[in-house]
CSV table of C-alpha atoms in Angstrom, one decimal:
chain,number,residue,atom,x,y,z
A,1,UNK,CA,0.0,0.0,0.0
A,2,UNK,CA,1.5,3.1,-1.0
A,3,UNK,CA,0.8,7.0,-2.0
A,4,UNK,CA,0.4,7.2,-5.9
A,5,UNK,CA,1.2,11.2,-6.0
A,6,UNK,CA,-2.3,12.7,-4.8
A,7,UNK,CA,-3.4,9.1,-5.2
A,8,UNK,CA,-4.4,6.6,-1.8
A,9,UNK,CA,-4.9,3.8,-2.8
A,10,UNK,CA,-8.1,2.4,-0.4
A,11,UNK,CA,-7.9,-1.2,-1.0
A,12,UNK,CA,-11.2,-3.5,0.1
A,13,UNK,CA,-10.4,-7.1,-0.1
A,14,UNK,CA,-13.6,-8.7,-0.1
A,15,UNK,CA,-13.0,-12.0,1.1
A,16,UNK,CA,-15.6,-13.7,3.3
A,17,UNK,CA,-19.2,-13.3,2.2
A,18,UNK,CA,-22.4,-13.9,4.4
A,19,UNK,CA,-25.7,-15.0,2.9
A,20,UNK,CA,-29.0,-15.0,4.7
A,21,UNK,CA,-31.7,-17.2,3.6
A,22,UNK,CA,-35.0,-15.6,3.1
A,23,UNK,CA,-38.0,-15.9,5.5
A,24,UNK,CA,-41.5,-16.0,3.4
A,25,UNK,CA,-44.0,-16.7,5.7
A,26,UNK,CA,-46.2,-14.0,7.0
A,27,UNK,CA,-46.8,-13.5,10.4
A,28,UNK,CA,-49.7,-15.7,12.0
A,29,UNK,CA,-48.8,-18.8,9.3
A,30,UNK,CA,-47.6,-21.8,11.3
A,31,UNK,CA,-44.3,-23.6,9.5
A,32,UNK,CA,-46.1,-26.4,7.9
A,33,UNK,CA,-49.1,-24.1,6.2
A,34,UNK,CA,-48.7,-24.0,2.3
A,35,UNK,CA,-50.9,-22.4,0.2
A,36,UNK,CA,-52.8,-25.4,-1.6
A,37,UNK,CA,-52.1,-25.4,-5.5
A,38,UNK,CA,-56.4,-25.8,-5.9
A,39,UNK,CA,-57.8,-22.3,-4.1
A,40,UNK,CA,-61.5,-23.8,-2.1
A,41,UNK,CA,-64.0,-20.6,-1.3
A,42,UNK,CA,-66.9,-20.8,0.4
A,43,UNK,CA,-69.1,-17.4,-0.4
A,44,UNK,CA,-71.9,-17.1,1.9
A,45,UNK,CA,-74.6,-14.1,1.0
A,46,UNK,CA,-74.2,-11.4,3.4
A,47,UNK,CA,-76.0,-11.3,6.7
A,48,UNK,CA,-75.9,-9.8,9.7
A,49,UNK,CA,-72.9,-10.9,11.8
A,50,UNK,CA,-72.8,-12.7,14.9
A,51,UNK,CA,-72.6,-10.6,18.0
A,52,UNK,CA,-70.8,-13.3,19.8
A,53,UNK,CA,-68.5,-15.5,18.0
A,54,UNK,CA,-65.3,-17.7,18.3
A,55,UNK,CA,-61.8,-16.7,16.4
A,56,UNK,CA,-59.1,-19.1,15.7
A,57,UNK,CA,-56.0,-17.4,16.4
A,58,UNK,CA,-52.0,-18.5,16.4
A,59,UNK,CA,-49.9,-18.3,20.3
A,60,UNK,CA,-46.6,-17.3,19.0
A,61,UNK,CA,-44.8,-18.7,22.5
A,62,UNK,CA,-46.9,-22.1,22.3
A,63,UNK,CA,-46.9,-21.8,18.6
A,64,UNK,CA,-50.2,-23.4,18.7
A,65,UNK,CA,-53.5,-22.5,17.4
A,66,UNK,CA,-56.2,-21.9,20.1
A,67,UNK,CA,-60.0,-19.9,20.1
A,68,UNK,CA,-60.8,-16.6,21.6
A,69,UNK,CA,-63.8,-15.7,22.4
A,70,UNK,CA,-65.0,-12.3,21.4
A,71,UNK,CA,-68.3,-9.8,21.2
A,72,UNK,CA,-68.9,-7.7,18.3
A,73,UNK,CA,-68.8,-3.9,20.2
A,74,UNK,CA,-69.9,-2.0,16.6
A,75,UNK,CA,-69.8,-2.0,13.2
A,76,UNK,CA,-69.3,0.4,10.4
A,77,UNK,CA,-69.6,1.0,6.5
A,78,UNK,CA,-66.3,-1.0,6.2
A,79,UNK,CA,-65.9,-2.7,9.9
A,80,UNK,CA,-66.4,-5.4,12.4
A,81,UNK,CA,-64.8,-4.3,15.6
A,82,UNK,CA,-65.1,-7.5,18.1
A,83,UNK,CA,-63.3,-7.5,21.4
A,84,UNK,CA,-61.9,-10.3,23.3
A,85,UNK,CA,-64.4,-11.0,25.9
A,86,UNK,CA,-61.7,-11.3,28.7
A,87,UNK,CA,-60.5,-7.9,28.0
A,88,UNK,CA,-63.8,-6.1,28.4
A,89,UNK,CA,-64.2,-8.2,31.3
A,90,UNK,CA,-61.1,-6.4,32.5
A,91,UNK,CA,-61.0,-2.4,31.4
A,92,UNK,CA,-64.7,-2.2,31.2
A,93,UNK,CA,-67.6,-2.7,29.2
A,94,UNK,CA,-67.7,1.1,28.8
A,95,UNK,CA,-64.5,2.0,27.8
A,96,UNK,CA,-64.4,-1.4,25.5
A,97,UNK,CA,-67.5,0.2,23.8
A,98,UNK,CA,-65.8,3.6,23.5
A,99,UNK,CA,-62.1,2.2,22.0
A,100,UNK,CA,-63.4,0.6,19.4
A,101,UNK,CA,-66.2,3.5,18.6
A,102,UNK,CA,-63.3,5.4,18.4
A,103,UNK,CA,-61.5,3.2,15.9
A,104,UNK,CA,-64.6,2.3,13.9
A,105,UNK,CA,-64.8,6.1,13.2
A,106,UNK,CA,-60.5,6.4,12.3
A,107,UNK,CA,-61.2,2.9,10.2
A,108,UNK,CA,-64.5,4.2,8.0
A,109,UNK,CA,-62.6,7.9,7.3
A,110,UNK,CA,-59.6,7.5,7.3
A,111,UNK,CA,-57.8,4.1,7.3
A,112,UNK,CA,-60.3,2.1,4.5
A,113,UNK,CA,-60.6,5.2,2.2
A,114,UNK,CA,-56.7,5.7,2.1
A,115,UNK,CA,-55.3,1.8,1.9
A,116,UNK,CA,-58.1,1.4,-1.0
A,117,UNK,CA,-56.5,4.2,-3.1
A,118,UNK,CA,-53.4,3.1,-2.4
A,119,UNK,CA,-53.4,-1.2,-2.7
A,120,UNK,CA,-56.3,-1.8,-4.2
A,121,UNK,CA,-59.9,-3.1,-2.9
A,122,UNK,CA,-59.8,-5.9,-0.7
A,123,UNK,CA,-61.6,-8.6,-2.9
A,124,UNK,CA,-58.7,-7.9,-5.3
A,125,UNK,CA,-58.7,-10.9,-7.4
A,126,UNK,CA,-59.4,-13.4,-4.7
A,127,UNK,CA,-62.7,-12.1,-4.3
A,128,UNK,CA,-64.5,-12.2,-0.6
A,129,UNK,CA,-64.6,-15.6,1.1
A,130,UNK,CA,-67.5,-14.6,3.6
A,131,UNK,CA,-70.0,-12.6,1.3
A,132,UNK,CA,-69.5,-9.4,3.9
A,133,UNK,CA,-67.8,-6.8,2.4
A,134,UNK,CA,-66.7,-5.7,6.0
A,135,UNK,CA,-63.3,-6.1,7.6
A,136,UNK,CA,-63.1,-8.1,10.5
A,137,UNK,CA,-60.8,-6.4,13.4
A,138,UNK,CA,-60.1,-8.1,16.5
A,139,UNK,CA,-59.1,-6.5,19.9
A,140,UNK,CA,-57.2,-9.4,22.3
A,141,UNK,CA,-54.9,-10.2,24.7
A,142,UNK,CA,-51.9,-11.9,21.9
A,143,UNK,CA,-48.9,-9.5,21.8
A,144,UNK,CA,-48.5,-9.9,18.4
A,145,UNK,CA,-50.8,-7.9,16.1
A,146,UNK,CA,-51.1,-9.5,12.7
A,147,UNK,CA,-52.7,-10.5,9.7
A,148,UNK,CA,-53.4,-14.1,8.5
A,149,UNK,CA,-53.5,-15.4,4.8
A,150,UNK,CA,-55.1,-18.8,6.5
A,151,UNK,CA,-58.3,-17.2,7.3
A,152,UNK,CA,-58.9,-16.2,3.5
A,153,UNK,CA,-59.2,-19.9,2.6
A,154,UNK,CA,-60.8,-22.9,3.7
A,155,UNK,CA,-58.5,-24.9,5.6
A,156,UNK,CA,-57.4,-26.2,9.3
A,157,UNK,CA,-58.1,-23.6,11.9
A,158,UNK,CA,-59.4,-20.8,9.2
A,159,UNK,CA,-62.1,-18.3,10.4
A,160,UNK,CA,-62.5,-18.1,6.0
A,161,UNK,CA,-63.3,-13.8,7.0
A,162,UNK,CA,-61.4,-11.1,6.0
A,163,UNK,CA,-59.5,-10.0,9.3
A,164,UNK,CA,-57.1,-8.6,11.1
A,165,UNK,CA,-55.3,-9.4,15.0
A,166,UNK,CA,-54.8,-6.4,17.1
A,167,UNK,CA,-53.3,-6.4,20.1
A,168,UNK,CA,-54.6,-4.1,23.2
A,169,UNK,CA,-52.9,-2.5,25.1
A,170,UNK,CA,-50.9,-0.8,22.7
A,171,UNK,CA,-50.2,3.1,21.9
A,172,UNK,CA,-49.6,2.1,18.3
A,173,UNK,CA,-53.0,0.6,17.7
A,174,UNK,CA,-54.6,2.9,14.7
A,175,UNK,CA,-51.4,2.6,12.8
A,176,UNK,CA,-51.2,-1.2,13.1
A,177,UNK,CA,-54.9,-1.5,12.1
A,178,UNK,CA,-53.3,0.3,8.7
A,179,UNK,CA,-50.0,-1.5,8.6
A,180,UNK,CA,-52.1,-4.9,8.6
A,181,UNK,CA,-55.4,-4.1,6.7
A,182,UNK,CA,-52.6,-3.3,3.7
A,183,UNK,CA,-51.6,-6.8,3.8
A,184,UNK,CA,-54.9,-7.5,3.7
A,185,UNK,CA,-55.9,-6.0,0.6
A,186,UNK,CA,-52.0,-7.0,-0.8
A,187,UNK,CA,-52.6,-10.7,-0.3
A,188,UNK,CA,-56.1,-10.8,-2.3
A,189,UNK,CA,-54.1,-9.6,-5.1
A,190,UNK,CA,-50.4,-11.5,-4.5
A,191,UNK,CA,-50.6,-14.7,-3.2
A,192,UNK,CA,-47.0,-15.2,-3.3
A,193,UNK,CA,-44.8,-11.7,-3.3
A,194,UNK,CA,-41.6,-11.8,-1.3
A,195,UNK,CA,-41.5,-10.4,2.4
A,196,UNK,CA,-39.5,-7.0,1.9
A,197,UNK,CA,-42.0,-5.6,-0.9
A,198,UNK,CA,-44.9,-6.4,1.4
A,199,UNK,CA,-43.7,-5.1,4.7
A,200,UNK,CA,-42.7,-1.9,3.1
A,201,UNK,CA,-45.7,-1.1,1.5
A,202,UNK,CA,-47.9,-1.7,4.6
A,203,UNK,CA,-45.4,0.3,6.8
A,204,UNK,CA,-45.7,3.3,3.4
A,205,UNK,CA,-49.3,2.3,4.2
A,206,UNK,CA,-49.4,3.9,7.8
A,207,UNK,CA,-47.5,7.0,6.2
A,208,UNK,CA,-49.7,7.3,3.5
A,209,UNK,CA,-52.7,7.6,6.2
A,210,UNK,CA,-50.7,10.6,8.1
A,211,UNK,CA,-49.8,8.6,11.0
A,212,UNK,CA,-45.6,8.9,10.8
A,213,UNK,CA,-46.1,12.9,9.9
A,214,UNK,CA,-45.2,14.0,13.8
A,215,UNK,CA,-42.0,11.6,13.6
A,216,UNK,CA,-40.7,13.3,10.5
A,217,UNK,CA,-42.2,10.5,8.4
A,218,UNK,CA,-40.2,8.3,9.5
A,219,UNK,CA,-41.6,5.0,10.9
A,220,UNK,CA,-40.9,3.7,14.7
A,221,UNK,CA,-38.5,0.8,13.2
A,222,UNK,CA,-36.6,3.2,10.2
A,223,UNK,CA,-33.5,3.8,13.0
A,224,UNK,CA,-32.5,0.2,13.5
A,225,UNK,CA,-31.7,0.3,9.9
A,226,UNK,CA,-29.8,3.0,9.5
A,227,UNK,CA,-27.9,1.4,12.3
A,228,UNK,CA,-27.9,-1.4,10.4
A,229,UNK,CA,-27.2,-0.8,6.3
A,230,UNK,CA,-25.2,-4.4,6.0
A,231,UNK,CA,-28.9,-6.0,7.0
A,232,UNK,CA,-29.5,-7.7,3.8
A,233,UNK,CA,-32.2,-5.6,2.2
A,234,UNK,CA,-34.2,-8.5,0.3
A,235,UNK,CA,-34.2,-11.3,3.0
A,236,UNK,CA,-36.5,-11.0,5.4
A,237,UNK,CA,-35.6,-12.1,9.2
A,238,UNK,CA,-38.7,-10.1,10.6
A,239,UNK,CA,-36.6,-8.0,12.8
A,240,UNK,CA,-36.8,-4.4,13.4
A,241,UNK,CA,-34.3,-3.3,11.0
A,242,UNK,CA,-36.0,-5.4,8.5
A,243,UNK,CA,-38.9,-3.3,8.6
A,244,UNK,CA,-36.9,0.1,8.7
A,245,UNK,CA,-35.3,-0.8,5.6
A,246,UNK,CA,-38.4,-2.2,3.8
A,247,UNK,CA,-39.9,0.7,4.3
A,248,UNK,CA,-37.1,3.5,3.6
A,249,UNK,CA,-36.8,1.3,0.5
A,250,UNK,CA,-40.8,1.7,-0.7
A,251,UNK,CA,-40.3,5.4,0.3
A,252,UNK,CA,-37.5,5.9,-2.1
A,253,UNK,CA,-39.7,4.0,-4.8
A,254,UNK,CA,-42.3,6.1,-4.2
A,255,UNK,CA,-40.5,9.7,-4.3
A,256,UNK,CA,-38.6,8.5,-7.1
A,257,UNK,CA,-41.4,6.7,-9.6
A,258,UNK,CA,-44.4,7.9,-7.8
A,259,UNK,CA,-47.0,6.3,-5.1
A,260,UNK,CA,-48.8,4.8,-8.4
A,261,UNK,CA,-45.5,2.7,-8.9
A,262,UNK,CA,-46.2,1.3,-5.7
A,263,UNK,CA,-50.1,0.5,-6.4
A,264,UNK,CA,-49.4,-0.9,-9.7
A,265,UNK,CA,-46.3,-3.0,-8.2
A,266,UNK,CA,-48.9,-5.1,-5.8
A,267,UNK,CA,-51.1,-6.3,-8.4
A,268,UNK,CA,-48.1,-7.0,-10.6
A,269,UNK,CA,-47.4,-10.5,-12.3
A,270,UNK,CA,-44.0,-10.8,-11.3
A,271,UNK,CA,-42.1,-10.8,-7.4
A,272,UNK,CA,-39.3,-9.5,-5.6
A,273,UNK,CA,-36.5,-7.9,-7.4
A,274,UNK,CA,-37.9,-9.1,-10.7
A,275,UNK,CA,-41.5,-7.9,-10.4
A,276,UNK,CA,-39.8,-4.7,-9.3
A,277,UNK,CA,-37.1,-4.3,-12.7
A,278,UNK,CA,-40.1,-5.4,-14.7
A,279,UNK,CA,-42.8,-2.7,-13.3
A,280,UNK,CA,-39.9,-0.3,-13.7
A,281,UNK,CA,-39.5,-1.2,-17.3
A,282,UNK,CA,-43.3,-1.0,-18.1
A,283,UNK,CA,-42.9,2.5,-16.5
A,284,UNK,CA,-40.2,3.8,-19.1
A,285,UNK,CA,-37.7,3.3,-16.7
A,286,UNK,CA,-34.1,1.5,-18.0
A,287,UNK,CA,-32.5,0.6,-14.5
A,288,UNK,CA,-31.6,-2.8,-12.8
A,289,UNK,CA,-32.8,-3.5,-10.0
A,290,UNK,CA,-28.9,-3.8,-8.4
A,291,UNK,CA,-28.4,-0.4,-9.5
A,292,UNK,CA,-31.8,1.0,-8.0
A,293,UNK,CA,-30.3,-0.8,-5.1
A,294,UNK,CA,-26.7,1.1,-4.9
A,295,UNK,CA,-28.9,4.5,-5.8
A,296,UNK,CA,-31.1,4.1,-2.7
A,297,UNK,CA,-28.4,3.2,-0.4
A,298,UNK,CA,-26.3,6.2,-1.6
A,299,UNK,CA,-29.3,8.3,-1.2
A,300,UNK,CA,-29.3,6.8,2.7
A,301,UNK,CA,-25.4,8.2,3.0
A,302,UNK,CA,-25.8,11.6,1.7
A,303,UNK,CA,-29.1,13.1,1.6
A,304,UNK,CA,-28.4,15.3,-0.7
A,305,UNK,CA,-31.0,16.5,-3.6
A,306,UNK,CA,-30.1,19.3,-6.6
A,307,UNK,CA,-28.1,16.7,-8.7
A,308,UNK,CA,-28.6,13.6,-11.0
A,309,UNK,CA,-32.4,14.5,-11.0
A,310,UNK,CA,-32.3,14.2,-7.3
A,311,UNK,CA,-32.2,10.3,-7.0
A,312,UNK,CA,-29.4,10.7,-3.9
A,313,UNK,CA,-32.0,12.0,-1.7
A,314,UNK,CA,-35.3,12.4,0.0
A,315,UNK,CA,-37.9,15.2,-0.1
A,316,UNK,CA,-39.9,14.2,2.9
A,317,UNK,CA,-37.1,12.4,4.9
A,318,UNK,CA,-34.6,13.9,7.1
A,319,UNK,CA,-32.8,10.3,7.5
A,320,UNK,CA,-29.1,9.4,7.0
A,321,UNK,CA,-27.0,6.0,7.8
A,322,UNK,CA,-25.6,6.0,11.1
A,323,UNK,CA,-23.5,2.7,11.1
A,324,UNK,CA,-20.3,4.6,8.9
A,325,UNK,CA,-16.9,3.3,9.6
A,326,UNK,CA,-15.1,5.9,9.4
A,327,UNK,CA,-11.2,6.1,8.1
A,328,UNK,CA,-8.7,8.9,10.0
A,329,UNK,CA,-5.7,7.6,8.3
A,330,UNK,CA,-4.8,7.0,4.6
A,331,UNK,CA,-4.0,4.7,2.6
A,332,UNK,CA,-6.2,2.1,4.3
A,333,UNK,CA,-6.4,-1.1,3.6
A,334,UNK,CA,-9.1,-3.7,4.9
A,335,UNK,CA,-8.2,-7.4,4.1
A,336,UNK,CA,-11.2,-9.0,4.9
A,337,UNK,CA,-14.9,-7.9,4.8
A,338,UNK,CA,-18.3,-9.2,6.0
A,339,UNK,CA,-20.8,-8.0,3.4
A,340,UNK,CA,-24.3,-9.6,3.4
A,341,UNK,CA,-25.6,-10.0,0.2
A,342,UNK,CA,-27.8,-6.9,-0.4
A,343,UNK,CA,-26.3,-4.8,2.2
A,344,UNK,CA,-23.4,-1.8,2.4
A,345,UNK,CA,-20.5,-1.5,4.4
A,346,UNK,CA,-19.7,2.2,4.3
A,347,UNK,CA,-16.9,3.9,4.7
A,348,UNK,CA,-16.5,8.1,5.2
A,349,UNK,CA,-12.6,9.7,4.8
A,350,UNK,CA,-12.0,12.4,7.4
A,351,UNK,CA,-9.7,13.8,5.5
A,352,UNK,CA,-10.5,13.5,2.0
A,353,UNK,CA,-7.2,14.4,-0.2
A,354,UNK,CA,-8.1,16.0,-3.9
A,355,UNK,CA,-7.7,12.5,-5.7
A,356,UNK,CA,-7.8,9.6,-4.7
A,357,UNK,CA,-8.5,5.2,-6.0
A,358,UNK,CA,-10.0,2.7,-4.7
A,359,UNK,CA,-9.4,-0.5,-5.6
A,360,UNK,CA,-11.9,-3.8,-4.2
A,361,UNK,CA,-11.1,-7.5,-4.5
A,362,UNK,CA,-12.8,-9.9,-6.6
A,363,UNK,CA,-15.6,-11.7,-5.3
A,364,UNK,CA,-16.0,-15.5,-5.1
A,365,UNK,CA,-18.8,-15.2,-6.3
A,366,UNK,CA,-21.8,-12.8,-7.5
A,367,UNK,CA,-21.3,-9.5,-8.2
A,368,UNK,CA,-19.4,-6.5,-6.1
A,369,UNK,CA,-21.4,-3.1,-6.2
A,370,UNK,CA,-19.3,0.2,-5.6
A,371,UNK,CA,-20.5,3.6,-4.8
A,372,UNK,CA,-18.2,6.9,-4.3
A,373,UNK,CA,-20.0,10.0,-2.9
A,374,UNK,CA,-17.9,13.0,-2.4
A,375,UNK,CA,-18.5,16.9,-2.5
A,376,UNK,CA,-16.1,19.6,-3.7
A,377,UNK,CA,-16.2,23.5,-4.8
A,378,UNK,CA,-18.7,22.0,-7.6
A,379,UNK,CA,-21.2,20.1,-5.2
A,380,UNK,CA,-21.9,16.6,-5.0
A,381,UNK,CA,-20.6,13.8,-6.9
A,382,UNK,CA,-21.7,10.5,-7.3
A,383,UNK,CA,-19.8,7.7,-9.5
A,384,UNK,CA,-20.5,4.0,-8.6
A,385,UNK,CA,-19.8,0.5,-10.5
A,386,UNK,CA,-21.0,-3.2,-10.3
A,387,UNK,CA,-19.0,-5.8,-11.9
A,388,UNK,CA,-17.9,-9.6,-11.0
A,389,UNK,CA,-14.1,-8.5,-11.2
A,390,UNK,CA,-12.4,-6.4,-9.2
A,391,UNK,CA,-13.2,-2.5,-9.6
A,392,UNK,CA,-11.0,0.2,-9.5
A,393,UNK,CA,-12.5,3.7,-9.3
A,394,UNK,CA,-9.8,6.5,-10.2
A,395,UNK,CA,-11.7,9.6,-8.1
A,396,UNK,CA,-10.6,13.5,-8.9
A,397,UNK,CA,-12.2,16.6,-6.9
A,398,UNK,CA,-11.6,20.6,-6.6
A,399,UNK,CA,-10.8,20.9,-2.8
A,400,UNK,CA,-12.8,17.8,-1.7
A,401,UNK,CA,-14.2,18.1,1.4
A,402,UNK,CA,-16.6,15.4,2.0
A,403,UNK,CA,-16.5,11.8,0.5
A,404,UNK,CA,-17.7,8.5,1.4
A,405,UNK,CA,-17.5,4.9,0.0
A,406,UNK,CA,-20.1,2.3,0.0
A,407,UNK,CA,-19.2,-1.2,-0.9
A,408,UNK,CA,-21.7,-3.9,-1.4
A,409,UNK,CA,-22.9,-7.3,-2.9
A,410,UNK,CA,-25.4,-8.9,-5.1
């Protein structure tokens, strides 16, 4: 390792490689539940619903099924609210009455009106197992608030309505009811799309409805990503992070390509990465989806609009990567590198010299995705490469003063 001149040379040896295998399932699924090849619906006509009825529902520390037995507290234009019947037992059948009032009201303005524009209605193309156009919302006991694809078919331990868990007590109630009645409506239309695309577009959901405006838009799970950028983006470990980066990632689609690119990508053909490139190309748009992927993650580093039609930033998001290694002395050299496939390591120079290179290993295997970010006299600069060889990225600036590196994998 030596000084070239001007030139450091920042060598990152990419050696040892970390993949995470993806977690499908959605929340509430038990591990041997597969959606059956042959779809069986049972379509009732609509009546008037039960005022006291039995829900099957999943323990998540017995991981067992087991019933619950509820009472239907009101109903609206678009709404069932029932109520475990031990809980009104417990806070009162007064103020059980008046909570769910309260989010009958937030579910038939608000919370229906907003997902429906957004995802779509939720028959979608499933159509409505029950013959009641009316989401189900349940109020228990189960710390886990979720959504169940099981109940929308006939099989083992199926209500076969279209519902929702909420748990109670919880200060984050009205923005979970939002969070899970967009996977509601996403399932009907995508029986099978990958984890990431759905959690981020019901967490954009609960923005979408207003409810992350007094947090600066962002959601209560974007900082453990940003602590976090070498989670691996497109597996999904349903962990905290995972969600912040699901949804930072929807939010980027959305200011970039619009909140339609969002609607139209759930009741698109294709999945994951793929259904993604292809709704990108039907949009006019000529980008991979490896490269949308470095242009997000650079737009997480700097923040910074007014260049390259403002794709390394965020109008609505004050946010930037906290987790930045960052390199006092130069030339630097790291021999060996964890990078999880889809994530960043990212590097910042505290004292960024005029020119400099960089110079990464070749990985075993896949492709190696580079991003430099730096800002001189002229503004910001962004130059970035993905190749299967090594990369070597000569960089020249006018009085640099600000530059960071971002190295990744696909």
């Amino acid at each position: 390792m030596k000084v070239l001149g001007k030139a450091v040379l920042i060598c990152l040896l990419i050696t040892n490689v970390v993949f995470y295998l993806p977690q499908m399932n959605e929340l509430g699924a038990s591990d041997e539940f597969i959606l059956p090849n042959n779809l069986e619906f049972y379509c009732s006509p609509s009546q008037d619903p039960d005022i006291s009825r039995n829900f099957w529902a999943y323990d998540f520390d017995l991981e067992e099924y087991y019933e619950i037995e509820s009472t239907l507290l009101t109903s609206g234009e678009y709404c069932l609210f029932y109520m475990q019947d031990s809980m009104i037992s417990q806070i009162g059948a007064a103020q059980a009455q008046s909570l769910c009032e309260m989010y009958k009201d937030e579910f038939d303005t608000l919370i229906y009106p907003t997902v429906v524009e957004f995802a779509g209605n939720p028959n979608g193309t499933l159509g409505d197992i029950d013959g009641d156009p009316r989401i189900i919302i349940l109020i228990n006991d189960n710390w886990v608030s979720y959504y169940s694809q099981r109940n929308e078919i006939v099989t083992p331990y199926s209500n076969q309505c279209e519902m929702v868990y909420i748990y109670y007590p919880s200060s984050l109630i009205i923005d979970t009811i939002a969070h899970e009645f967009c996977h509601l409506v996403c399932f009907n239309y995508e029986f099978d799309e990958v984890h990431f695309i759905l959690e981020g577009l019901a967490e954009y959901a609960t923005y979408q409805c207003g409810y992350l405006e007094p947090y600066g838009n962002e959601s209560r799970r974007t900082s453990y990503f940003l602590d976090s950028p070498n989670d691996p983006l497109i597996y999904f470990d349903v962990a905290a992070r995972d969600y912040g980066g699901s949804y930072l990632f929807s939010f980027y689609l959305a200011e970039q390509f619009g909140t339609q690119f969002l609607s139209d990508l759930i009741q698109h053909e294709d999945d994951g990465a793929r259904g993604i490139e292809t709704a990108l190309d039907e949009a006019g748009y000529n980008i991979t989806f490896n490269q949308l992927y470095l242009d997000w993650i650079t737009a997480l580093t700097i923040n910074e609009l007014g260049f390259d039609d403002n794709k390394y930033g965020f109008q609505n998001l004050d946010v930037k990567i906290e987790d930045i290694t960052v390199v006092d002395d130069i030339p630097f050299v790291s021999e060996s590198m964890d990078v999880w496939c889809y994530g960043s390591n990212i590097f910042e120079l505290a004292e960024s010299p005029n020119g400099f290179t960089i110079t990464t290993g070749i990985p075993s295997s896949g492709k190696i995705g580079l991003s430099v970010a730096y800002h001189d006299v002229d503004g910001w600069h962004v130059t970035q490469e993905i190749s299967t060889m090594e990369i070597t990225e000569n960089v020249h600036g006018n009085n640099i003063d600000s530059a960071y590196v971002i190295v990744t994998y696909f």
